[in-house]
């Protein structure tokens, strides 16, 4: 039977495992990912099956991890790098943005960079400083990188498989506070959606809610609460942050006439701003209200005892919905 009910973390593990079984050039590297199985135990058991030449515990040096992956990709390997926490990726930012993202273009297509950078991201786990960042806008601004983020277990499995199969470098943003949320995973039937296509997870007529990764359950909760008040909200899981499926978003906003974008990253300079601008251009004559954005504040991520006030929640999303509908 190909359908199992798995937590997101286990679905990612299974996606990596199946990819490594299918292609001996796929290898895994990162801090404490082999014997320990990673901080979140996402890679648990892979060392036992594939050995320490394909599941490699690296030194504590993110620039070295990604730099080594670039060299391995030159030699025909397909490395998967784990960054322990979102805030730890910045020492590797230079390698990712100036080497990994640019090599295909710089070599006029002669050199491919099939490297996956796995990053647990977002807040909601009561962590200390540098453990709850949402850096998607920084990477989306860099041409040459694909960015994927699952919100459910089936997408976690298939987006992992598709990321590893890609000849382009992929940033895989994994919503760490949703790691243990279970869902059905069908490992035999590849989804009809391409990995860069958005998914309409709930249809509606009055307003479009766009979200991704850890905020998709918040958007769905808001849509359910709005239904109790007689409103019909359409919820879209973006899934891919670069490229963005603007055709799907345009079709929805043309239908509903209103748009609210929800993400954990700060609103200022966040990816929601690009989405709002692009859809204002495309849907100007369909919009009945300004595009609203709900996200983090333009401050460093707060201490754990205050993160409930920072993260978008049901109340803040519904407030944006109300403000949109007032127009």
PDB file of C-alpha atoms in Angstrom:
ATOM      1  CA  UNK A   1       0.000   0.000   0.000  1.00  0.00           C
ATOM      2  CA  UNK A   2       1.496   3.322  -1.068  1.00  0.00           C
ATOM      3  CA  UNK A   3      -0.523   5.615   1.239  1.00  0.00           C
ATOM      4  CA  UNK A   4       0.693   6.130   4.809  1.00  0.00           C
ATOM      5  CA  UNK A   5      -0.131   8.665   7.496  1.00  0.00           C
ATOM      6  CA  UNK A   6       3.168  10.322   8.434  1.00  0.00           C
ATOM      7  CA  UNK A   7       4.413  13.445  10.178  1.00  0.00           C
ATOM      8  CA  UNK A   8       6.108  15.986   7.893  1.00  0.00           C
ATOM      9  CA  UNK A   9       9.551  15.157   9.337  1.00  0.00           C
ATOM     10  CA  UNK A  10       9.104  11.466   8.550  1.00  0.00           C
ATOM     11  CA  UNK A  11       7.828  12.265   5.044  1.00  0.00           C
ATOM     12  CA  UNK A  12      10.999  14.273   4.331  1.00  0.00           C
ATOM     13  CA  UNK A  13      13.110  11.396   5.661  1.00  0.00           C
ATOM     14  CA  UNK A  14      11.298   8.988   3.349  1.00  0.00           C
ATOM     15  CA  UNK A  15      11.738  11.354   0.396  1.00  0.00           C
ATOM     16  CA  UNK A  16      15.488  11.534   0.987  1.00  0.00           C
ATOM     17  CA  UNK A  17      15.700   7.772   1.511  1.00  0.00           C
ATOM     18  CA  UNK A  18      13.869   6.956  -1.729  1.00  0.00           C
ATOM     19  CA  UNK A  19      15.975   9.458  -3.678  1.00  0.00           C
ATOM     20  CA  UNK A  20      19.188   7.919  -2.308  1.00  0.00           C
ATOM     21  CA  UNK A  21      17.972   4.433  -3.219  1.00  0.00           C
ATOM     22  CA  UNK A  22      17.174   5.600  -6.756  1.00  0.00           C
ATOM     23  CA  UNK A  23      20.480   7.403  -7.425  1.00  0.00           C
ATOM     24  CA  UNK A  24      23.822   6.519  -5.853  1.00  0.00           C
ATOM     25  CA  UNK A  25      25.098  10.026  -6.623  1.00  0.00           C
ATOM     26  CA  UNK A  26      22.717  11.497  -4.033  1.00  0.00           C
ATOM     27  CA  UNK A  27      24.452  12.108  -0.707  1.00  0.00           C
ATOM     28  CA  UNK A  28      23.632  13.883   2.541  1.00  0.00           C
ATOM     29  CA  UNK A  29      25.892  16.189   4.553  1.00  0.00           C
ATOM     30  CA  UNK A  30      25.525  18.470   7.566  1.00  0.00           C
ATOM     31  CA  UNK A  31      26.144  18.956  11.264  1.00  0.00           C
ATOM     32  CA  UNK A  32      25.064  15.975  13.405  1.00  0.00           C
ATOM     33  CA  UNK A  33      22.927  14.524  10.619  1.00  0.00           C
ATOM     34  CA  UNK A  34      24.477  11.047  10.597  1.00  0.00           C
ATOM     35  CA  UNK A  35      24.809   9.412  14.011  1.00  0.00           C
ATOM     36  CA  UNK A  36      22.381  11.768  15.760  1.00  0.00           C
ATOM     37  CA  UNK A  37      19.942  11.964  12.847  1.00  0.00           C
ATOM     38  CA  UNK A  38      19.810  15.752  12.972  1.00  0.00           C
ATOM     39  CA  UNK A  39      18.473  18.076  15.671  1.00  0.00           C
ATOM     40  CA  UNK A  40      14.906  17.230  14.635  1.00  0.00           C
ATOM     41  CA  UNK A  41      15.771  13.582  13.790  1.00  0.00           C
ATOM     42  CA  UNK A  42      14.730  14.132  10.174  1.00  0.00           C
ATOM     43  CA  UNK A  43      17.685  12.094   8.864  1.00  0.00           C
ATOM     44  CA  UNK A  44      17.474   9.338  11.468  1.00  0.00           C
ATOM     45  CA  UNK A  45      18.331   5.867  10.152  1.00  0.00           C
ATOM     46  CA  UNK A  46      19.921   7.000   6.887  1.00  0.00           C
ATOM     47  CA  UNK A  47      23.481   6.381   8.111  1.00  0.00           C
ATOM     48  CA  UNK A  48      22.648   2.746   8.889  1.00  0.00           C
ATOM     49  CA  UNK A  49      21.316   2.133   5.387  1.00  0.00           C
ATOM     50  CA  UNK A  50      23.736   4.150   3.244  1.00  0.00           C
ATOM     51  CA  UNK A  51      26.963   4.340   5.260  1.00  0.00           C
ATOM     52  CA  UNK A  52      29.265   7.187   6.226  1.00  0.00           C
ATOM     53  CA  UNK A  53      30.470   7.915   2.674  1.00  0.00           C
ATOM     54  CA  UNK A  54      26.976   9.023   1.656  1.00  0.00           C
ATOM     55  CA  UNK A  55      25.681  10.349   4.998  1.00  0.00           C
ATOM     56  CA  UNK A  56      28.424  12.632   6.265  1.00  0.00           C
ATOM     57  CA  UNK A  57      28.745  14.433   9.589  1.00  0.00           C
ATOM     58  CA  UNK A  58      30.546  17.687   8.784  1.00  0.00           C
ATOM     59  CA  UNK A  59      32.458  20.152  10.955  1.00  0.00           C
ATOM     60  CA  UNK A  60      30.544  23.112  12.375  1.00  0.00           C
ATOM     61  CA  UNK A  61      31.035  25.383   9.386  1.00  0.00           C
ATOM     62  CA  UNK A  62      28.147  26.204   7.085  1.00  0.00           C
ATOM     63  CA  UNK A  63      30.332  27.935   4.480  1.00  0.00           C
ATOM     64  CA  UNK A  64      32.417  24.775   4.254  1.00  0.00           C
ATOM     65  CA  UNK A  65      29.334  22.569   3.932  1.00  0.00           C
ATOM     66  CA  UNK A  66      27.922  24.512   0.982  1.00  0.00           C
ATOM     67  CA  UNK A  67      31.357  25.124  -0.562  1.00  0.00           C
ATOM     68  CA  UNK A  68      32.034  21.385  -0.486  1.00  0.00           C
ATOM     69  CA  UNK A  69      28.619  20.744  -2.060  1.00  0.00           C
ATOM     70  CA  UNK A  70      29.506  23.064  -4.951  1.00  0.00           C
ATOM     71  CA  UNK A  71      32.672  21.047  -5.581  1.00  0.00           C
ATOM     72  CA  UNK A  72      30.781  17.763  -5.349  1.00  0.00           C
ATOM     73  CA  UNK A  73      28.210  19.007  -7.854  1.00  0.00           C
ATOM     74  CA  UNK A  74      31.048  19.822 -10.280  1.00  0.00           C
ATOM     75  CA  UNK A  75      32.068  16.151  -9.994  1.00  0.00           C
ATOM     76  CA  UNK A  76      28.566  14.842 -10.784  1.00  0.00           C
ATOM     77  CA  UNK A  77      27.167  14.294  -7.297  1.00  0.00           C
ATOM     78  CA  UNK A  78      23.789  15.509  -6.056  1.00  0.00           C
ATOM     79  CA  UNK A  79      24.476  16.663  -2.484  1.00  0.00           C
ATOM     80  CA  UNK A  80      21.792  17.493   0.068  1.00  0.00           C
ATOM     81  CA  UNK A  81      23.021  19.930   2.724  1.00  0.00           C
ATOM     82  CA  UNK A  82      21.241  20.333   6.043  1.00  0.00           C
ATOM     83  CA  UNK A  83      21.533  23.649   7.868  1.00  0.00           C
ATOM     84  CA  UNK A  84      20.582  22.968  11.489  1.00  0.00           C
ATOM     85  CA  UNK A  85      18.534  26.145  11.961  1.00  0.00           C
ATOM     86  CA  UNK A  86      17.471  29.026   9.718  1.00  0.00           C
ATOM     87  CA  UNK A  87      19.648  31.569  11.523  1.00  0.00           C
ATOM     88  CA  UNK A  88      22.749  29.437  10.934  1.00  0.00           C
ATOM     89  CA  UNK A  89      22.567  29.745   7.145  1.00  0.00           C
ATOM     90  CA  UNK A  90      24.094  33.220   7.002  1.00  0.00           C
ATOM     91  CA  UNK A  91      27.746  32.074   7.245  1.00  0.00           C
ATOM     92  CA  UNK A  92      27.001  30.159   4.007  1.00  0.00           C
ATOM     93  CA  UNK A  93      25.144  33.046   2.357  1.00  0.00           C
ATOM     94  CA  UNK A  94      28.166  34.053   0.292  1.00  0.00           C
ATOM     95  CA  UNK A  95      28.666  30.534  -1.043  1.00  0.00           C
ATOM     96  CA  UNK A  96      24.952  30.167  -1.849  1.00  0.00           C
ATOM     97  CA  UNK A  97      24.423  33.512  -3.568  1.00  0.00           C
ATOM     98  CA  UNK A  98      27.757  34.077  -5.334  1.00  0.00           C
ATOM     99  CA  UNK A  99      28.738  30.515  -6.255  1.00  0.00           C
ATOM    100  CA  UNK A 100      25.848  28.057  -6.084  1.00  0.00           C
ATOM    101  CA  UNK A 101      23.247  30.369  -7.636  1.00  0.00           C
ATOM    102  CA  UNK A 102      25.504  31.799 -10.346  1.00  0.00           C
ATOM    103  CA  UNK A 103      27.514  28.857 -11.693  1.00  0.00           C
ATOM    104  CA  UNK A 104      24.962  27.623 -14.248  1.00  0.00           C
ATOM    105  CA  UNK A 105      24.593  31.129 -15.701  1.00  0.00           C
ATOM    106  CA  UNK A 106      28.311  31.898 -15.473  1.00  0.00           C
ATOM    107  CA  UNK A 107      29.211  28.764 -17.447  1.00  0.00           C
ATOM    108  CA  UNK A 108      26.504  29.410 -20.077  1.00  0.00           C
ATOM    109  CA  UNK A 109      24.667  26.266 -19.028  1.00  0.00           C
ATOM    110  CA  UNK A 110      27.625  23.888 -19.226  1.00  0.00           C
ATOM    111  CA  UNK A 111      27.761  23.233 -15.464  1.00  0.00           C
ATOM    112  CA  UNK A 112      24.700  22.214 -13.469  1.00  0.00           C
ATOM    113  CA  UNK A 113      24.380  22.656  -9.695  1.00  0.00           C
ATOM    114  CA  UNK A 114      21.980  19.943  -8.447  1.00  0.00           C
ATOM    115  CA  UNK A 115      22.384  20.910  -4.781  1.00  0.00           C
ATOM    116  CA  UNK A 116      19.590  20.991  -2.188  1.00  0.00           C
ATOM    117  CA  UNK A 117      19.977  23.193   0.903  1.00  0.00           C
ATOM    118  CA  UNK A 118      17.532  22.016   3.585  1.00  0.00           C
ATOM    119  CA  UNK A 119      16.696  24.718   6.148  1.00  0.00           C
ATOM    120  CA  UNK A 120      14.263  24.255   9.073  1.00  0.00           C
ATOM    121  CA  UNK A 121      12.705  27.726   9.303  1.00  0.00           C
ATOM    122  CA  UNK A 122      10.193  29.856  11.163  1.00  0.00           C
ATOM    123  CA  UNK A 123       9.186  30.274  14.781  1.00  0.00           C
ATOM    124  CA  UNK A 124       6.737  28.752  17.191  1.00  0.00           C
ATOM    125  CA  UNK A 125       9.037  26.284  18.973  1.00  0.00           C
ATOM    126  CA  UNK A 126      10.142  28.417  21.932  1.00  0.00           C
ATOM    127  CA  UNK A 127      13.744  28.590  20.744  1.00  0.00           C
ATOM    128  CA  UNK A 128      16.555  31.010  21.588  1.00  0.00           C
ATOM    129  CA  UNK A 129      18.040  33.721  19.361  1.00  0.00           C
ATOM    130  CA  UNK A 130      18.963  32.795  15.750  1.00  0.00           C
ATOM    131  CA  UNK A 131      16.683  29.745  15.758  1.00  0.00           C
ATOM    132  CA  UNK A 132      13.414  31.202  14.422  1.00  0.00           C
ATOM    133  CA  UNK A 133      14.213  33.192  11.280  1.00  0.00           C
ATOM    134  CA  UNK A 134      12.260  33.338   7.996  1.00  0.00           C
ATOM    135  CA  UNK A 135      14.881  34.329   5.400  1.00  0.00           C
ATOM    136  CA  UNK A 136      12.972  33.454   2.218  1.00  0.00           C
ATOM    137  CA  UNK A 137      13.032  36.992   0.774  1.00  0.00           C
ATOM    138  CA  UNK A 138      16.839  37.078   0.911  1.00  0.00           C
ATOM    139  CA  UNK A 139      17.107  33.981  -1.243  1.00  0.00           C
ATOM    140  CA  UNK A 140      14.165  34.828  -3.522  1.00  0.00           C
ATOM    141  CA  UNK A 141      16.001  38.025  -4.487  1.00  0.00           C
ATOM    142  CA  UNK A 142      18.908  35.919  -5.798  1.00  0.00           C
ATOM    143  CA  UNK A 143      18.433  34.754  -9.383  1.00  0.00           C
ATOM    144  CA  UNK A 144      19.366  31.133  -9.974  1.00  0.00           C
ATOM    145  CA  UNK A 145      17.847  29.614  -6.844  1.00  0.00           C
ATOM    146  CA  UNK A 146      14.610  27.669  -6.626  1.00  0.00           C
ATOM    147  CA  UNK A 147      12.819  27.902  -3.280  1.00  0.00           C
ATOM    148  CA  UNK A 148      10.270  25.325  -2.140  1.00  0.00           C
ATOM    149  CA  UNK A 149       8.367  25.050   1.135  1.00  0.00           C
ATOM    150  CA  UNK A 150       5.846  22.318   2.028  1.00  0.00           C
ATOM    151  CA  UNK A 151       2.918  22.791   4.388  1.00  0.00           C
ATOM    152  CA  UNK A 152       1.742  19.173   4.582  1.00  0.00           C
ATOM    153  CA  UNK A 153       3.202  15.688   4.633  1.00  0.00           C
ATOM    154  CA  UNK A 154       2.465  14.702   1.024  1.00  0.00           C
ATOM    155  CA  UNK A 155       4.089  17.868  -0.289  1.00  0.00           C
ATOM    156  CA  UNK A 156       6.983  17.312   2.111  1.00  0.00           C
ATOM    157  CA  UNK A 157       7.671  13.949   0.476  1.00  0.00           C
ATOM    158  CA  UNK A 158       7.183  14.974  -3.134  1.00  0.00           C
ATOM    159  CA  UNK A 159       8.791  18.415  -2.990  1.00  0.00           C
ATOM    160  CA  UNK A 160      11.819  16.738  -1.401  1.00  0.00           C
ATOM    161  CA  UNK A 161      11.985  14.220  -4.235  1.00  0.00           C
ATOM    162  CA  UNK A 162      11.514  16.910  -6.889  1.00  0.00           C
ATOM    163  CA  UNK A 163      14.116  19.182  -5.291  1.00  0.00           C
ATOM    164  CA  UNK A 164      16.710  16.395  -5.347  1.00  0.00           C
ATOM    165  CA  UNK A 165      15.873  15.576  -8.973  1.00  0.00           C
ATOM    166  CA  UNK A 166      16.291  19.218 -10.043  1.00  0.00           C
ATOM    167  CA  UNK A 167      19.450  20.241 -11.910  1.00  0.00           C
ATOM    168  CA  UNK A 168      19.057  23.716 -10.423  1.00  0.00           C
ATOM    169  CA  UNK A 169      20.045  24.536  -6.834  1.00  0.00           C
ATOM    170  CA  UNK A 170      17.060  24.384  -4.483  1.00  0.00           C
ATOM    171  CA  UNK A 171      16.517  25.990  -1.097  1.00  0.00           C
ATOM    172  CA  UNK A 172      14.106  23.696   0.744  1.00  0.00           C
ATOM    173  CA  UNK A 173      12.486  25.629   3.594  1.00  0.00           C
ATOM    174  CA  UNK A 174      10.980  23.178   6.085  1.00  0.00           C
ATOM    175  CA  UNK A 175       8.447  24.586   8.597  1.00  0.00           C
ATOM    176  CA  UNK A 176       9.953  23.310  11.816  1.00  0.00           C
ATOM    177  CA  UNK A 177       6.926  23.921  14.050  1.00  0.00           C
ATOM    178  CA  UNK A 178       4.883  21.693  11.726  1.00  0.00           C
ATOM    179  CA  UNK A 179       7.410  18.814  11.613  1.00  0.00           C
ATOM    180  CA  UNK A 180       5.192  16.515  13.681  1.00  0.00           C
ATOM    181  CA  UNK A 181       1.868  17.327  12.016  1.00  0.00           C
ATOM    182  CA  UNK A 182       0.628  14.140  10.363  1.00  0.00           C
ATOM    183  CA  UNK A 183      -0.978  13.725   6.974  1.00  0.00           C
ATOM    184  CA  UNK A 184      -1.509  11.152   4.255  1.00  0.00           C
ATOM    185  CA  UNK A 185       1.489  10.497   1.986  1.00  0.00           C
ATOM    186  CA  UNK A 186       1.129   8.685  -1.334  1.00  0.00           C
ATOM    187  CA  UNK A 187       4.621   7.641  -2.366  1.00  0.00           C
ATOM    188  CA  UNK A 188       3.610   5.981  -5.646  1.00  0.00           C
ATOM    189  CA  UNK A 189       1.405   8.566  -7.343  1.00  0.00           C
ATOM    190  CA  UNK A 190       3.287  11.728  -8.219  1.00  0.00           C
ATOM    191  CA  UNK A 191       1.004  14.772  -7.788  1.00  0.00           C
ATOM    192  CA  UNK A 192      -0.436  16.383 -10.893  1.00  0.00           C
ATOM    193  CA  UNK A 193       0.899  19.757  -9.718  1.00  0.00           C
ATOM    194  CA  UNK A 194       4.430  20.610 -10.803  1.00  0.00           C
ATOM    195  CA  UNK A 195       6.738  21.508  -7.934  1.00  0.00           C
ATOM    196  CA  UNK A 196       6.579  25.217  -8.820  1.00  0.00           C
ATOM    197  CA  UNK A 197       2.778  25.380  -9.012  1.00  0.00           C
ATOM    198  CA  UNK A 198       0.591  26.801  -6.256  1.00  0.00           C
ATOM    199  CA  UNK A 199      -2.238  24.754  -4.790  1.00  0.00           C
ATOM    200  CA  UNK A 200      -5.765  26.008  -4.135  1.00  0.00           C
ATOM    201  CA  UNK A 201      -6.364  24.134  -0.881  1.00  0.00           C
ATOM    202  CA  UNK A 202      -9.784  25.675  -0.230  1.00  0.00           C
ATOM    203  CA  UNK A 203     -12.018  27.319  -2.798  1.00  0.00           C
ATOM    204  CA  UNK A 204     -13.906  30.522  -2.048  1.00  0.00           C
ATOM    205  CA  UNK A 205     -15.571  33.528  -3.627  1.00  0.00           C
ATOM    206  CA  UNK A 206     -15.225  36.582  -1.344  1.00  0.00           C
ATOM    207  CA  UNK A 207     -11.477  36.956  -0.748  1.00  0.00           C
ATOM    208  CA  UNK A 208      -8.167  35.222  -1.532  1.00  0.00           C
ATOM    209  CA  UNK A 209      -5.795  34.231   1.279  1.00  0.00           C
ATOM    210  CA  UNK A 210      -2.249  33.437   0.091  1.00  0.00           C
ATOM    211  CA  UNK A 211       0.207  31.760   2.449  1.00  0.00           C
ATOM    212  CA  UNK A 212       3.000  29.208   2.502  1.00  0.00           C
ATOM    213  CA  UNK A 213       4.804  26.814   4.811  1.00  0.00           C
ATOM    214  CA  UNK A 214       3.940  27.256   8.498  1.00  0.00           C
ATOM    215  CA  UNK A 215       1.168  29.830   7.920  1.00  0.00           C
ATOM    216  CA  UNK A 216      -1.036  27.672   5.687  1.00  0.00           C
ATOM    217  CA  UNK A 217      -2.806  26.063   8.687  1.00  0.00           C
ATOM    218  CA  UNK A 218      -3.401  29.583  10.078  1.00  0.00           C
ATOM    219  CA  UNK A 219      -4.987  30.642   6.779  1.00  0.00           C
ATOM    220  CA  UNK A 220      -7.189  27.548   6.725  1.00  0.00           C
ATOM    221  CA  UNK A 221      -8.253  28.207  10.314  1.00  0.00           C
ATOM    222  CA  UNK A 222      -9.167  31.774   9.341  1.00  0.00           C
ATOM    223  CA  UNK A 223     -11.181  30.556   6.358  1.00  0.00           C
ATOM    224  CA  UNK A 224     -13.122  28.177   8.585  1.00  0.00           C
ATOM    225  CA  UNK A 225     -13.809  30.917  11.126  1.00  0.00           C
ATOM    226  CA  UNK A 226     -14.931  33.272   8.341  1.00  0.00           C
ATOM    227  CA  UNK A 227     -17.296  30.620   7.000  1.00  0.00           C
ATOM    228  CA  UNK A 228     -19.048  30.615  10.361  1.00  0.00           C
ATOM    229  CA  UNK A 229     -19.746  34.314   9.699  1.00  0.00           C
ATOM    230  CA  UNK A 230     -21.071  33.662   6.211  1.00  0.00           C
ATOM    231  CA  UNK A 231     -17.887  34.514   4.277  1.00  0.00           C
ATOM    232  CA  UNK A 232     -16.223  32.373   1.618  1.00  0.00           C
ATOM    233  CA  UNK A 233     -12.407  32.654   1.599  1.00  0.00           C
ATOM    234  CA  UNK A 234     -10.178  30.980  -0.986  1.00  0.00           C
ATOM    235  CA  UNK A 235      -6.898  29.681   0.458  1.00  0.00           C
ATOM    236  CA  UNK A 236      -3.822  29.194  -1.729  1.00  0.00           C
ATOM    237  CA  UNK A 237      -0.681  27.364  -0.608  1.00  0.00           C
ATOM    238  CA  UNK A 238       2.097  28.932  -2.675  1.00  0.00           C
ATOM    239  CA  UNK A 239       4.489  25.917  -2.282  1.00  0.00           C
ATOM    240  CA  UNK A 240       7.149  27.544  -4.498  1.00  0.00           C
ATOM    241  CA  UNK A 241       8.595  30.948  -3.569  1.00  0.00           C
ATOM    242  CA  UNK A 242      10.848  31.152  -6.606  1.00  0.00           C
ATOM    243  CA  UNK A 243       9.436  30.901  -9.168  1.00  0.00           C
ATOM    244  CA  UNK A 244       5.980  32.026  -8.014  1.00  0.00           C
ATOM    245  CA  UNK A 245       2.871  30.741  -9.736  1.00  0.00           C
ATOM    246  CA  UNK A 246       1.365  34.158 -10.488  1.00  0.00           C
ATOM    247  CA  UNK A 247      -1.089  32.682 -13.000  1.00  0.00           C
ATOM    248  CA  UNK A 248      -2.831  30.742 -10.223  1.00  0.00           C
ATOM    249  CA  UNK A 249      -2.892  33.800  -7.973  1.00  0.00           C
ATOM    250  CA  UNK A 250      -4.197  36.028 -10.759  1.00  0.00           C
ATOM    251  CA  UNK A 251      -7.061  33.650 -11.537  1.00  0.00           C
ATOM    252  CA  UNK A 252      -8.097  33.627  -7.888  1.00  0.00           C
ATOM    253  CA  UNK A 253      -7.857  37.384  -7.306  1.00  0.00           C
ATOM    254  CA  UNK A 254      -9.728  38.087 -10.555  1.00  0.00           C
ATOM    255  CA  UNK A 255     -12.531  35.930  -9.161  1.00  0.00           C
ATOM    256  CA  UNK A 256     -12.621  37.234  -5.569  1.00  0.00           C
ATOM    257  CA  UNK A 257     -11.474  40.848  -6.010  1.00  0.00           C
ATOM    258  CA  UNK A 258      -9.651  40.893  -2.666  1.00  0.00           C
ATOM    259  CA  UNK A 259      -6.284  39.600  -1.457  1.00  0.00           C
ATOM    260  CA  UNK A 260      -4.628  39.040   1.932  1.00  0.00           C
ATOM    261  CA  UNK A 261      -1.086  37.638   2.082  1.00  0.00           C
ATOM    262  CA  UNK A 262       0.139  35.871   5.235  1.00  0.00           C
ATOM    263  CA  UNK A 263       3.744  34.978   6.081  1.00  0.00           C
ATOM    264  CA  UNK A 264       5.938  34.728   9.189  1.00  0.00           C
ATOM    265  CA  UNK A 265       8.758  36.911   7.845  1.00  0.00           C
ATOM    266  CA  UNK A 266       8.611  40.664   8.550  1.00  0.00           C
ATOM    267  CA  UNK A 267       6.136  42.499   6.331  1.00  0.00           C
ATOM    268  CA  UNK A 268       8.738  45.194   5.547  1.00  0.00           C
ATOM    269  CA  UNK A 269      10.747  43.928   2.586  1.00  0.00           C
ATOM    270  CA  UNK A 270       8.992  40.570   2.764  1.00  0.00           C
ATOM    271  CA  UNK A 271       7.998  38.423  -0.192  1.00  0.00           C
ATOM    272  CA  UNK A 272       4.403  39.518   0.296  1.00  0.00           C
ATOM    273  CA  UNK A 273       5.354  42.933  -1.056  1.00  0.00           C
ATOM    274  CA  UNK A 274       6.473  41.493  -4.405  1.00  0.00           C
ATOM    275  CA  UNK A 275       3.317  39.396  -4.635  1.00  0.00           C
ATOM    276  CA  UNK A 276       1.152  42.425  -3.814  1.00  0.00           C
ATOM    277  CA  UNK A 277       2.884  44.605  -6.430  1.00  0.00           C
ATOM    278  CA  UNK A 278       2.734  41.985  -9.172  1.00  0.00           C
ATOM    279  CA  UNK A 279      -0.939  41.188  -8.590  1.00  0.00           C
ATOM    280  CA  UNK A 280      -1.834  44.869  -8.417  1.00  0.00           C
ATOM    281  CA  UNK A 281      -0.332  45.178 -11.909  1.00  0.00           C
ATOM    282  CA  UNK A 282      -2.118  42.094 -13.196  1.00  0.00           C
ATOM    283  CA  UNK A 283      -5.469  42.513 -11.445  1.00  0.00           C
ATOM    284  CA  UNK A 284      -5.842  46.277 -11.078  1.00  0.00           C
ATOM    285  CA  UNK A 285      -9.340  46.424 -12.572  1.00  0.00           C
ATOM    286  CA  UNK A 286     -10.506  43.392 -10.578  1.00  0.00           C
ATOM    287  CA  UNK A 287      -9.340  44.501  -7.129  1.00  0.00           C
ATOM    288  CA  UNK A 288     -12.075  45.884  -4.872  1.00  0.00           C
ATOM    289  CA  UNK A 289      -9.675  46.796  -2.044  1.00  0.00           C
ATOM    290  CA  UNK A 290      -5.958  47.351  -1.431  1.00  0.00           C
ATOM    291  CA  UNK A 291      -3.883  44.195  -0.990  1.00  0.00           C
ATOM    292  CA  UNK A 292      -3.381  43.477   2.738  1.00  0.00           C
ATOM    293  CA  UNK A 293      -0.330  41.816   4.277  1.00  0.00           C
ATOM    294  CA  UNK A 294      -0.031  40.039   7.628  1.00  0.00           C
ATOM    295  CA  UNK A 295       3.394  39.012   8.889  1.00  0.00           C
ATOM    296  CA  UNK A 296       6.131  39.535  11.412  1.00  0.00           C
ATOM    297  CA  UNK A 297       7.168  42.954  12.634  1.00  0.00           C
ATOM    298  CA  UNK A 298      10.267  44.862  11.521  1.00  0.00           C
ATOM    299  CA  UNK A 299      12.213  43.838  14.610  1.00  0.00           C
ATOM    300  CA  UNK A 300      14.627  41.035  15.504  1.00  0.00           C
ATOM    301  CA  UNK A 301      12.731  37.870  16.326  1.00  0.00           C
ATOM    302  CA  UNK A 302      11.620  38.210  19.959  1.00  0.00           C
ATOM    303  CA  UNK A 303      12.408  36.002  22.961  1.00  0.00           C
ATOM    304  CA  UNK A 304      10.373  32.825  23.181  1.00  0.00           C
ATOM    305  CA  UNK A 305       7.942  34.199  25.771  1.00  0.00           C
ATOM    306  CA  UNK A 306       6.939  36.963  23.313  1.00  0.00           C
ATOM    307  CA  UNK A 307       6.785  35.076  20.016  1.00  0.00           C
ATOM    308  CA  UNK A 308       3.015  34.606  20.308  1.00  0.00           C
ATOM    309  CA  UNK A 309       2.690  38.365  19.804  1.00  0.00           C
ATOM    310  CA  UNK A 310       5.009  38.330  16.786  1.00  0.00           C
ATOM    311  CA  UNK A 311       3.691  35.433  14.724  1.00  0.00           C
ATOM    312  CA  UNK A 312       0.585  35.889  12.543  1.00  0.00           C
ATOM    313  CA  UNK A 313      -2.395  34.290  14.240  1.00  0.00           C
ATOM    314  CA  UNK A 314      -6.100  33.823  13.640  1.00  0.00           C
ATOM    315  CA  UNK A 315      -7.032  37.205  15.109  1.00  0.00           C
ATOM    316  CA  UNK A 316      -4.563  39.186  13.002  1.00  0.00           C
ATOM    317  CA  UNK A 317      -5.537  37.397   9.789  1.00  0.00           C
ATOM    318  CA  UNK A 318      -9.251  37.941  10.400  1.00  0.00           C
ATOM    319  CA  UNK A 319      -8.578  41.601  11.162  1.00  0.00           C
ATOM    320  CA  UNK A 320      -6.926  41.973   7.735  1.00  0.00           C
ATOM    321  CA  UNK A 321      -9.888  40.188   6.131  1.00  0.00           C
ATOM    322  CA  UNK A 322     -12.296  42.605   7.854  1.00  0.00           C
ATOM    323  CA  UNK A 323     -10.287  45.644   6.741  1.00  0.00           C
ATOM    324  CA  UNK A 324     -10.301  44.394   3.161  1.00  0.00           C
ATOM    325  CA  UNK A 325     -14.034  43.759   3.181  1.00  0.00           C
ATOM    326  CA  UNK A 326     -14.704  47.254   4.542  1.00  0.00           C
ATOM    327  CA  UNK A 327     -13.689  48.745   1.174  1.00  0.00           C
TER     328      UNK A 327
END
